[in-house]
Short mmCIF file of C-alpha atoms and ligand atoms in Angstrom, two decimals:
data_model
loop_
_atom_site.label_atom_id
_atom_site.label_comp_id
_atom_site.label_asym_id
_atom_site.label_seq_id
_atom_site.Cartn_x
_atom_site.Cartn_y
_atom_site.Cartn_z
CA UNK A 1 230.39 181.02 101.17
CA UNK A 2 227.76 179.17 103.20
CA UNK A 3 227.32 175.41 102.67
CA UNK A 4 224.38 174.43 100.46
CA UNK A 5 223.23 171.13 101.95
CA UNK A 6 220.09 169.63 103.48
CA UNK A 7 221.75 170.18 106.87
CA UNK A 8 221.95 173.99 106.52
CA UNK A 9 221.23 175.84 109.76
CA UNK A 10 218.71 178.68 110.02
CA UNK A 11 221.35 181.42 109.79
CA UNK A 12 222.60 179.93 106.51
CA UNK A 13 219.06 179.62 105.17
CA UNK A 14 218.42 183.25 106.03
CA UNK A 15 221.53 184.51 104.29
CA UNK A 16 220.70 182.55 101.12
CA UNK A 17 217.11 183.83 101.15
CA UNK A 18 218.42 187.40 101.34
CA UNK A 19 221.37 186.88 98.96
CA UNK A 20 221.46 189.45 96.17
CA UNK A 21 224.88 188.88 94.60
CA UNK A 22 224.03 187.51 91.10
CA UNK A 23 226.97 185.06 91.02
CA UNK A 24 226.03 183.57 94.39
CA UNK A 25 222.34 183.37 93.49
CA UNK A 26 223.35 181.59 90.25
CA UNK A 27 225.36 179.15 92.37
CA UNK A 28 222.31 178.48 94.59
CA UNK A 29 220.16 177.72 91.52
CA UNK A 30 222.86 175.56 89.89
CA UNK A 31 223.29 173.52 93.09
CA UNK A 32 219.51 173.02 93.42
CA UNK A 33 219.40 171.98 89.74
CA UNK A 34 222.16 169.41 90.30
CA UNK A 35 220.38 168.03 93.39
CA UNK A 36 217.15 167.83 91.36
CA UNK A 37 218.94 165.90 88.58
CA UNK A 38 220.46 163.44 91.06
CA UNK A 39 217.31 162.94 93.17
CA UNK A 40 214.45 162.91 90.63
CA UNK A 41 216.15 162.96 87.23
CA UNK A 42 215.72 165.07 84.10
CA UNK A 43 212.12 164.17 83.28
CA UNK A 44 209.57 166.96 83.75
CA UNK A 45 206.24 165.44 84.73
CA UNK A 46 203.04 166.91 83.31
CA UNK A 47 199.99 167.03 85.58
CA UNK A 48 196.83 167.97 83.71
CA UNK A 49 194.94 170.53 85.78
CA UNK A 50 191.12 170.48 85.80
CA UNK A 51 189.60 173.40 87.70
CA UNK A 52 186.22 171.79 88.22
CA UNK A 53 184.46 174.46 90.30
CA UNK A 54 185.16 178.04 91.32
CA UNK A 55 182.47 178.01 94.03
CA UNK A 56 183.90 178.50 97.50
CA UNK A 57 182.49 178.91 101.00
CA UNK A 58 185.69 180.29 102.55
CA UNK A 59 186.71 183.86 103.28
CA UNK A 60 190.47 183.56 102.65
CA UNK A 61 191.76 187.13 102.59
CA UNK A 62 194.09 186.50 99.63
CA UNK A 63 192.03 184.46 97.17
CA UNK A 64 189.93 185.72 94.27
CA UNK A 65 187.64 182.66 94.56
CA UNK A 66 186.73 183.51 98.16
CA UNK A 67 183.32 184.82 99.24
CA UNK A 68 184.82 188.34 99.17
CA UNK A 69 184.65 188.31 95.38
CA UNK A 70 180.89 188.82 95.14
CA UNK A 71 180.73 189.69 91.42
CA UNK A 72 182.54 186.58 90.19
CA UNK A 73 180.14 184.33 88.22
CA UNK A 74 180.40 180.84 89.71
CA UNK A 75 180.53 177.57 87.74
CA UNK A 76 180.67 173.87 88.50
CA UNK A 77 181.61 171.43 85.73
CA UNK A 78 179.46 168.34 85.17
CA UNK A 79 180.94 164.89 85.76
CA UNK A 80 180.88 164.28 82.00
CA UNK A 81 182.81 167.51 81.35
CA UNK A 82 185.46 166.50 83.91
CA UNK A 83 185.70 163.01 82.40
CA UNK A 84 186.13 164.55 78.98
CA UNK A 85 189.11 166.57 80.26
CA UNK A 86 190.60 163.41 81.81
CA UNK A 87 190.23 161.58 78.47
CA UNK A 88 192.05 164.47 76.82
CA UNK A 89 194.83 164.21 79.43
CA UNK A 90 195.26 160.53 78.61
CA UNK A 91 195.28 161.29 74.87
CA UNK A 92 197.99 163.95 75.39
CA UNK A 93 200.10 161.37 77.25
CA UNK A 94 199.86 162.81 80.77
CA UNK A 95 200.30 160.46 83.74
CA UNK A 96 198.22 162.46 86.21
CA UNK A 97 195.14 164.64 86.42
CA UNK A 98 194.70 167.18 89.20
CA UNK A 99 191.11 167.91 90.24
CA UNK A 100 191.15 171.35 91.85
CA UNK A 101 188.31 173.57 93.10
CA UNK A 102 187.30 176.13 95.66
CA UNK A 103 185.95 174.67 98.87
CA UNK A 104 182.61 173.70 97.36
CA UNK A 105 180.24 171.59 99.51
CA UNK A 106 178.20 170.70 96.40
CA UNK A 107 181.18 168.55 95.42
CA UNK A 108 179.96 165.95 97.88
CA UNK A 109 181.99 163.00 99.12
CA UNK A 110 180.06 160.41 97.07
CA UNK A 111 179.99 162.59 93.93
CA UNK A 112 183.79 162.97 93.92
CA UNK A 113 184.25 159.28 94.77
CA UNK A 114 182.15 158.34 91.71
CA UNK A 115 184.22 160.70 89.56
CA UNK A 116 187.48 159.18 90.83
CA UNK A 117 186.25 155.67 90.02
CA UNK A 118 185.11 156.74 86.54
CA UNK A 119 188.44 158.44 85.73
CA UNK A 120 190.39 155.42 86.98
CA UNK A 121 188.18 153.00 85.05
CA UNK A 122 188.42 154.92 81.78
CA UNK A 123 191.97 156.27 81.85
CA UNK A 124 193.96 154.60 84.66
CA UNK A 125 195.60 157.98 85.33
CA UNK A 126 197.01 158.93 88.73
CA UNK A 127 194.61 161.34 90.45
CA UNK A 128 195.60 164.30 92.58
CA UNK A 129 192.85 166.07 94.52
CA UNK A 130 193.02 169.71 95.59
CA UNK A 131 189.58 170.37 97.02
CA UNK A 132 190.45 172.20 100.23
CA UNK A 133 189.74 171.25 103.85
CA UNK A 134 187.35 168.35 103.95
CA UNK A 135 186.27 165.85 106.59
CA UNK A 136 188.51 162.85 107.33
CA UNK A 137 185.55 160.73 106.19
CA UNK A 138 185.61 162.32 102.71
CA UNK A 139 189.39 161.96 102.50
CA UNK A 140 189.11 158.27 103.41
CA UNK A 141 186.27 157.70 100.93
CA UNK A 142 188.25 159.30 98.10
CA UNK A 143 191.41 157.38 98.95
CA UNK A 144 189.41 154.13 98.92
CA UNK A 145 187.89 155.16 95.57
CA UNK A 146 191.43 155.35 94.15
CA UNK A 147 192.73 158.92 94.62
CA UNK A 148 196.53 158.90 94.83
CA UNK A 149 197.56 162.36 95.99
CA UNK A 150 196.19 165.37 97.85
CA UNK A 151 197.39 168.96 97.56
CA UNK A 152 196.78 171.29 100.46
CA UNK A 153 199.07 174.29 100.82
CA UNK A 154 199.45 175.51 104.40
CA UNK A 155 200.25 178.93 102.83
CA UNK A 156 202.22 180.13 105.89
CA UNK A 157 203.37 178.34 109.03
CA UNK A 158 203.13 181.53 111.13
CA UNK A 159 199.99 180.95 113.25
CA UNK A 160 199.22 184.66 113.65
CA UNK A 161 199.52 185.36 109.92
CA UNK A 162 197.62 182.16 109.06
CA UNK A 163 194.73 183.14 111.32
CA UNK A 164 194.60 186.58 109.72
CA UNK A 165 194.57 185.45 106.08
CA UNK A 166 192.65 182.18 106.52
CA UNK A 167 189.69 182.79 108.84
CA UNK A 168 187.96 179.65 110.08
CA UNK A 169 184.81 178.35 108.43
CA UNK A 170 181.83 177.26 110.55
CA UNK A 171 182.59 173.57 110.04
CA UNK A 172 186.28 173.87 111.11
CA UNK A 173 187.59 171.99 114.10
CA UNK A 174 188.44 174.45 116.92
CA UNK A 175 192.02 175.81 116.99
CA UNK A 176 193.54 177.99 119.73
CA UNK A 177 195.60 180.01 117.23
CA UNK A 178 198.91 178.77 118.70
CA UNK A 179 201.59 176.36 117.53
CA UNK A 180 201.23 174.32 114.38
CA UNK A 181 198.70 175.69 111.85
CA UNK A 182 195.70 173.39 111.22
CA UNK A 183 196.62 172.56 107.62
CA UNK A 184 199.92 171.02 108.81
CA UNK A 185 197.96 168.65 111.05
CA UNK A 186 195.66 167.86 108.11
CA UNK A 187 198.66 167.03 105.92
CA UNK A 188 199.74 164.41 108.46
CA UNK A 189 196.22 162.96 108.39
CA UNK A 190 196.42 162.77 104.60
CA UNK A 191 199.82 161.06 104.77
CA UNK A 192 198.41 158.60 107.32
CA UNK A 193 195.60 157.76 104.90
CA UNK A 194 198.25 156.81 102.33
CA UNK A 195 198.01 159.87 100.12
CA UNK A 196 201.14 161.24 98.53
CA UNK A 197 200.75 164.65 100.15
CA UNK A 198 201.60 168.00 98.62
CA UNK A 199 201.72 171.38 100.23
CA UNK A 200 203.16 174.81 99.62
CA UNK A 201 203.20 178.47 100.44
CA UNK A 202 202.77 181.89 98.96
CA UNK A 203 205.88 184.08 99.00
CA UNK A 204 205.49 187.74 99.93
CA UNK A 205 202.19 187.65 101.82
CA UNK A 206 201.74 191.08 103.48
CA UNK A 207 203.14 190.65 106.97
CA UNK A 208 205.34 187.63 106.09
CA UNK A 209 208.90 187.87 107.44
CA UNK A 210 212.16 186.08 106.63
CA UNK A 211 211.77 184.10 109.86
CA UNK A 212 208.37 182.93 108.60
CA UNK A 213 209.92 181.64 105.37
CA UNK A 214 212.59 179.75 107.32
CA UNK A 215 209.86 178.17 109.45
CA UNK A 216 207.93 177.27 106.24
CA UNK A 217 211.00 175.53 104.80
CA UNK A 218 211.54 173.67 108.07
CA UNK A 219 207.91 172.56 107.98
CA UNK A 220 208.39 171.03 104.50
CA UNK A 221 211.40 169.19 105.88
CA UNK A 222 209.67 168.03 109.07
CA UNK A 223 206.69 166.66 107.13
CA UNK A 224 209.11 165.00 104.66
CA UNK A 225 206.49 166.13 102.19
CA UNK A 226 206.11 164.54 98.74
CA UNK A 227 205.23 167.73 96.78
CA UNK A 228 206.07 171.39 97.35
CA UNK A 229 204.29 174.18 95.44
CA UNK A 230 205.78 177.64 95.87
CA UNK A 231 204.36 180.72 94.18
CA UNK A 232 204.43 184.46 94.72
CA UNK A 233 201.46 186.07 96.46
CA UNK A 234 199.67 188.11 93.77
CA UNK A 235 197.17 190.65 95.13
CA UNK A 236 193.59 190.36 93.92
CA UNK A 237 191.81 193.75 94.12
CA UNK A 238 188.50 192.19 95.29
CA UNK A 239 190.11 190.70 98.42
CA UNK A 240 190.89 192.34 101.79
CA UNK A 241 194.58 191.45 101.75
CA UNK A 242 195.17 193.57 98.66
CA UNK A 243 194.41 196.63 100.81
CA UNK A 244 195.80 195.50 104.14
CA UNK A 245 199.34 195.62 105.53
CA UNK A 246 200.85 195.14 108.94
CA UNK A 247 204.18 196.17 110.39
CA UNK A 248 206.61 193.75 108.73
CA UNK A 249 207.51 196.23 105.97
CA UNK A 250 208.26 199.00 108.46
CA UNK A 251 210.78 196.78 110.22
CA UNK A 252 212.56 195.84 107.00
CA UNK A 253 211.39 192.25 107.44
CA UNK A 254 208.68 192.09 104.76
CA UNK A 255 209.40 189.33 102.23
CA UNK A 256 208.94 190.67 98.68
CA UNK A 257 206.44 188.87 96.42
CA UNK A 258 208.86 188.86 93.49
CA UNK A 259 210.35 186.27 91.17
CA UNK A 260 213.92 186.21 92.55
CA UNK A 261 212.71 185.54 96.12
CA UNK A 262 210.24 182.89 94.94
CA UNK A 263 212.96 181.12 92.94
CA UNK A 264 215.27 181.13 95.97
CA UNK A 265 212.51 179.44 98.00
CA UNK A 266 212.07 176.86 95.20
CA UNK A 267 215.82 176.16 95.20
CA UNK A 268 216.08 175.90 98.99
CA UNK A 269 213.03 173.60 99.07
CA UNK A 270 214.83 171.29 96.65
CA UNK A 271 217.97 171.31 98.81
CA UNK A 272 216.05 170.57 102.02
CA UNK A 273 213.71 167.91 100.56
CA UNK A 274 215.71 166.53 97.61
CA UNK A 275 213.24 163.89 96.38
CA UNK A 276 210.05 165.98 96.50
CA UNK A 277 208.11 166.77 93.35
CA UNK A 278 208.29 170.54 92.89
CA UNK A 279 206.13 172.28 90.26
CA UNK A 280 207.07 175.36 88.29
CA UNK A 281 203.85 177.08 89.34
CA UNK A 282 201.42 179.13 87.28
CA UNK A 283 201.92 182.04 89.69
CA UNK A 284 205.64 182.05 88.84
CA UNK A 285 204.74 182.02 85.13
CA UNK A 286 202.33 184.89 85.77
CA UNK A 287 205.14 187.12 87.12
CA UNK A 288 207.32 186.41 84.09
CA UNK A 289 205.29 184.98 81.22
CA UNK A 290 208.37 184.71 78.96
CA UNK A 291 210.76 182.77 81.18
CA UNK A 292 209.25 182.19 84.65
CA UNK A 293 208.54 178.48 84.19
CA UNK A 294 211.95 177.80 82.66
CA UNK A 295 213.65 179.74 85.47
CA UNK A 296 211.84 177.61 88.07
CA UNK A 297 212.73 174.38 86.21
CA UNK A 298 216.38 175.47 86.32
CA UNK A 299 216.20 176.31 90.03
CA UNK A 300 215.03 172.91 91.29
CA UNK A 301 211.51 172.33 89.90
CA UNK A 302 210.59 169.12 88.03
CA UNK A 303 206.83 169.32 87.37
CA UNK A 304 204.52 171.53 85.30
CA UNK A 305 200.74 171.61 85.30
CA UNK A 306 199.23 172.19 81.85
CA UNK A 307 195.71 173.51 82.16
CA UNK A 308 192.91 171.29 80.79
CA UNK A 309 190.00 173.40 82.05
CA UNK A 310 187.67 174.35 79.17
CA UNK A 311 188.36 178.01 78.21
CA UNK A 312 184.84 179.23 79.12
CA UNK A 313 185.44 178.14 82.75
CA UNK A 314 189.16 178.88 82.89
CA UNK A 315 188.61 182.66 82.70
CA UNK A 316 186.38 182.39 85.79
CA UNK A 317 188.95 180.52 87.91
CA UNK A 318 190.34 183.88 88.89
CA UNK A 319 192.43 183.29 92.01
CA UNK A 320 194.49 186.36 91.06
CA UNK A 321 194.42 188.74 88.07
CA UNK A 322 196.30 188.24 84.78
CA UNK A 323 196.86 184.52 85.37
CA UNK A 324 199.16 182.93 82.79
CA UNK A 325 197.64 180.72 80.04
CA UNK A 326 194.11 181.92 80.73
CA UNK A 327 193.00 182.13 77.08
CA UNK A 328 194.62 178.92 75.79
CA UNK A 329 193.04 175.61 74.87
CA UNK A 330 194.36 172.36 76.38
CA UNK A 331 196.20 171.61 73.13
CA UNK A 332 197.84 175.06 73.00
CA UNK A 333 198.92 174.75 76.63
CA UNK A 334 200.36 171.31 75.94
CA UNK A 335 202.34 172.43 72.87
CA UNK A 336 203.68 175.52 74.65
CA UNK A 337 204.81 173.65 77.77
CA UNK A 338 206.46 170.74 75.96
CA UNK A 339 208.37 173.24 73.76
CA UNK A 340 209.54 175.10 76.89
CA UNK A 341 210.71 171.83 78.48
CA UNK A 342 212.67 170.83 75.38
CA UNK A 343 214.15 174.34 75.01
CA UNK A 344 216.06 173.89 78.27
CA UNK A 345 217.33 170.43 77.40
CA UNK A 346 214.90 168.46 79.55
CA UNK A 347 212.46 165.74 78.55
CA UNK A 348 208.77 165.13 79.22
CA UNK A 349 208.19 162.43 81.85
CA UNK A 350 206.04 159.38 81.27
CA UNK A 351 203.90 157.45 83.77
CA UNK A 352 202.47 158.74 87.04
CA UNK A 353 205.71 160.45 88.19
CA UNK A 354 205.36 159.66 91.89
CA UNK A 355 207.93 161.08 94.28
CA UNK A 356 210.74 158.52 94.82
CA UNK A 357 209.96 158.20 98.56
CA UNK A 358 206.37 157.30 97.68
CA UNK A 359 207.59 154.69 95.23
CA UNK A 360 209.72 153.26 98.03
CA UNK A 361 206.62 153.02 100.27
CA UNK A 362 204.69 151.24 97.52
CA UNK A 363 207.51 148.74 97.03
CA UNK A 364 207.63 148.08 100.77
CA UNK A 365 203.87 147.55 100.87
CA UNK A 366 203.98 145.02 98.04
CA UNK A 367 207.07 143.16 99.42
N1 LIG B 401 190.45 175.41 97.65
C1 LIG B 401 191.63 174.64 97.59
C2 LIG B 401 192.61 175.04 98.68
O1 LIG B 401 192.39 176.06 99.32
O2 LIG B 401 193.58 174.32 98.89
C3 LIG B 401 192.33 174.68 96.24
C4 LIG B 401 192.17 175.90 95.42
S1 LIG B 401 193.12 177.31 95.96
C5 LIG B 401 192.51 178.54 94.86
C6 LIG B 401 194.71 176.92 95.31
C7 LIG B 401 195.87 177.80 95.74
O3 LIG B 401 195.79 179.08 95.09
C8 LIG B 401 195.97 178.14 97.19
O4 LIG B 401 196.54 177.11 97.94
C9 LIG B 401 196.85 179.42 97.19
O5 LIG B 401 198.19 179.14 97.53
C10 LIG B 401 196.73 179.89 95.74
N2 LIG B 401 196.28 181.30 95.73
C11 LIG B 401 195.07 181.75 96.08
N3 LIG B 401 195.04 183.11 96.01
C12 LIG B 401 196.27 183.49 95.60
C13 LIG B 401 196.88 184.77 95.36
N4 LIG B 401 196.21 185.90 95.52
N5 LIG B 401 198.17 184.78 94.97
C14 LIG B 401 198.86 183.63 94.80
N6 LIG B 401 198.35 182.41 95.01
C15 LIG B 401 197.06 182.34 95.42
#
C-alpha cells in the first residue's frame, strides 16, 4: 500500500489516480477527509456565487459561454442587481460573495472597482473575483478597492493541450507555447498583489493524460495555492472540443471525465496542499445530483458555492448543459446546501473562511 502523504512521489500519485479497488479508494478518501479535518476543520464555508455576465470575448474550446456559442442570449447584470444579490448573501449569513463572469470587457476596471467598494461598504463581505484574464492594472485597482481573492483556473498545465483548448485573445501577452502555461504566471502575479489566489482544473479534457494530472497536482503544490477547484470536463455540444479528440484515448492514457476520477483528484489535492480551501464544485454535483457534493465533501472538500444569480440569468450561464441547481432560487439553493452539509455531520462555517496560510500572512502583516 503506497504512502498517502504530502511527500508522495509521482509513481505513487499515478497509482492512486488509477486505483480501482473500492477498499483502497475508500482509504484514499478517508485519509483526505482526516487531513481536511486536521488542517481546516469541520466547518463548510459558503461562498455566494453571483454570475454577473455571460458575455465573453474568448474562444475557449470547452466553454459554453465562449464565442463559439453564437445562439446563446447574452446578459449583463446591473450594479444594483449585483448589490441586491450581495445583500441577500449577507442576510443568509454567508461570509463571501464570488463575482464571476465570462471575459467581458464591458465590465471595466473602474466599474468593477465601484462595485467592490459598494459591496464592502454595505455588507463587509469578503469578495472573490473570477473575471478571467485581465490587465495587471485592473487586478491592482480591484485589490486596492478591497477585493480579497481571485479565482483563475489554469485548466491544464500541459502547454500543448492548454494552447489547443484556450486559444489566445488579441490582447494576450505573447507566449511561445512552451513551459509554464500563462495562467500559472498570472496566478503568481495575483499572489504578489496580495490576493488569496484560487485555481483549478477540469478532469477528463479530451487529450488529457495521467501524466498531465500529476503535473497539475504538482503545480498546485508549487504555487502553494490557497484554493483548488476541481471539476469534471462536461462537453457542451456548441463547442469544438465536444467533437474533437486526439490520440490520448488510443494509447490508453486518456483520463476519464467521471466522478470517481474527479474525487480522487480532489482527495490528492487535499493531501498535497492540506490547508487549501477546496470547493465541492457544481460540475461534480452535475455528474451526480443526488450525492456528488456530499461525496466531494467526504473526499477532502470544505467549501460549497450556493448560487445567488437571479433565475432569469442563471439559465443563461450555460458553461455546460444540465448544470445542477439551474432552476432554483437563492433561498432554495441555501436550504438544500445547508441540509446536505448537516446530513454528513458537518457544520456551516461563519466569517470569511480564509485559507489558514492566508490568515497567517495577515497576522504577520499586522504584527
Ligand atoms: N471567465 C472566467 C475564467 O475563464 O476564469 C470565469 C468563468 S469560466 C466559465 C469558469 C470555469 O468554468 C472555468 O475555469 C472552467 O474550468 C469551467 N468550465 C467551462 N467550461 C466547462 C466545461 N465544458 N466543463 C466543465 N467546466 C467548464
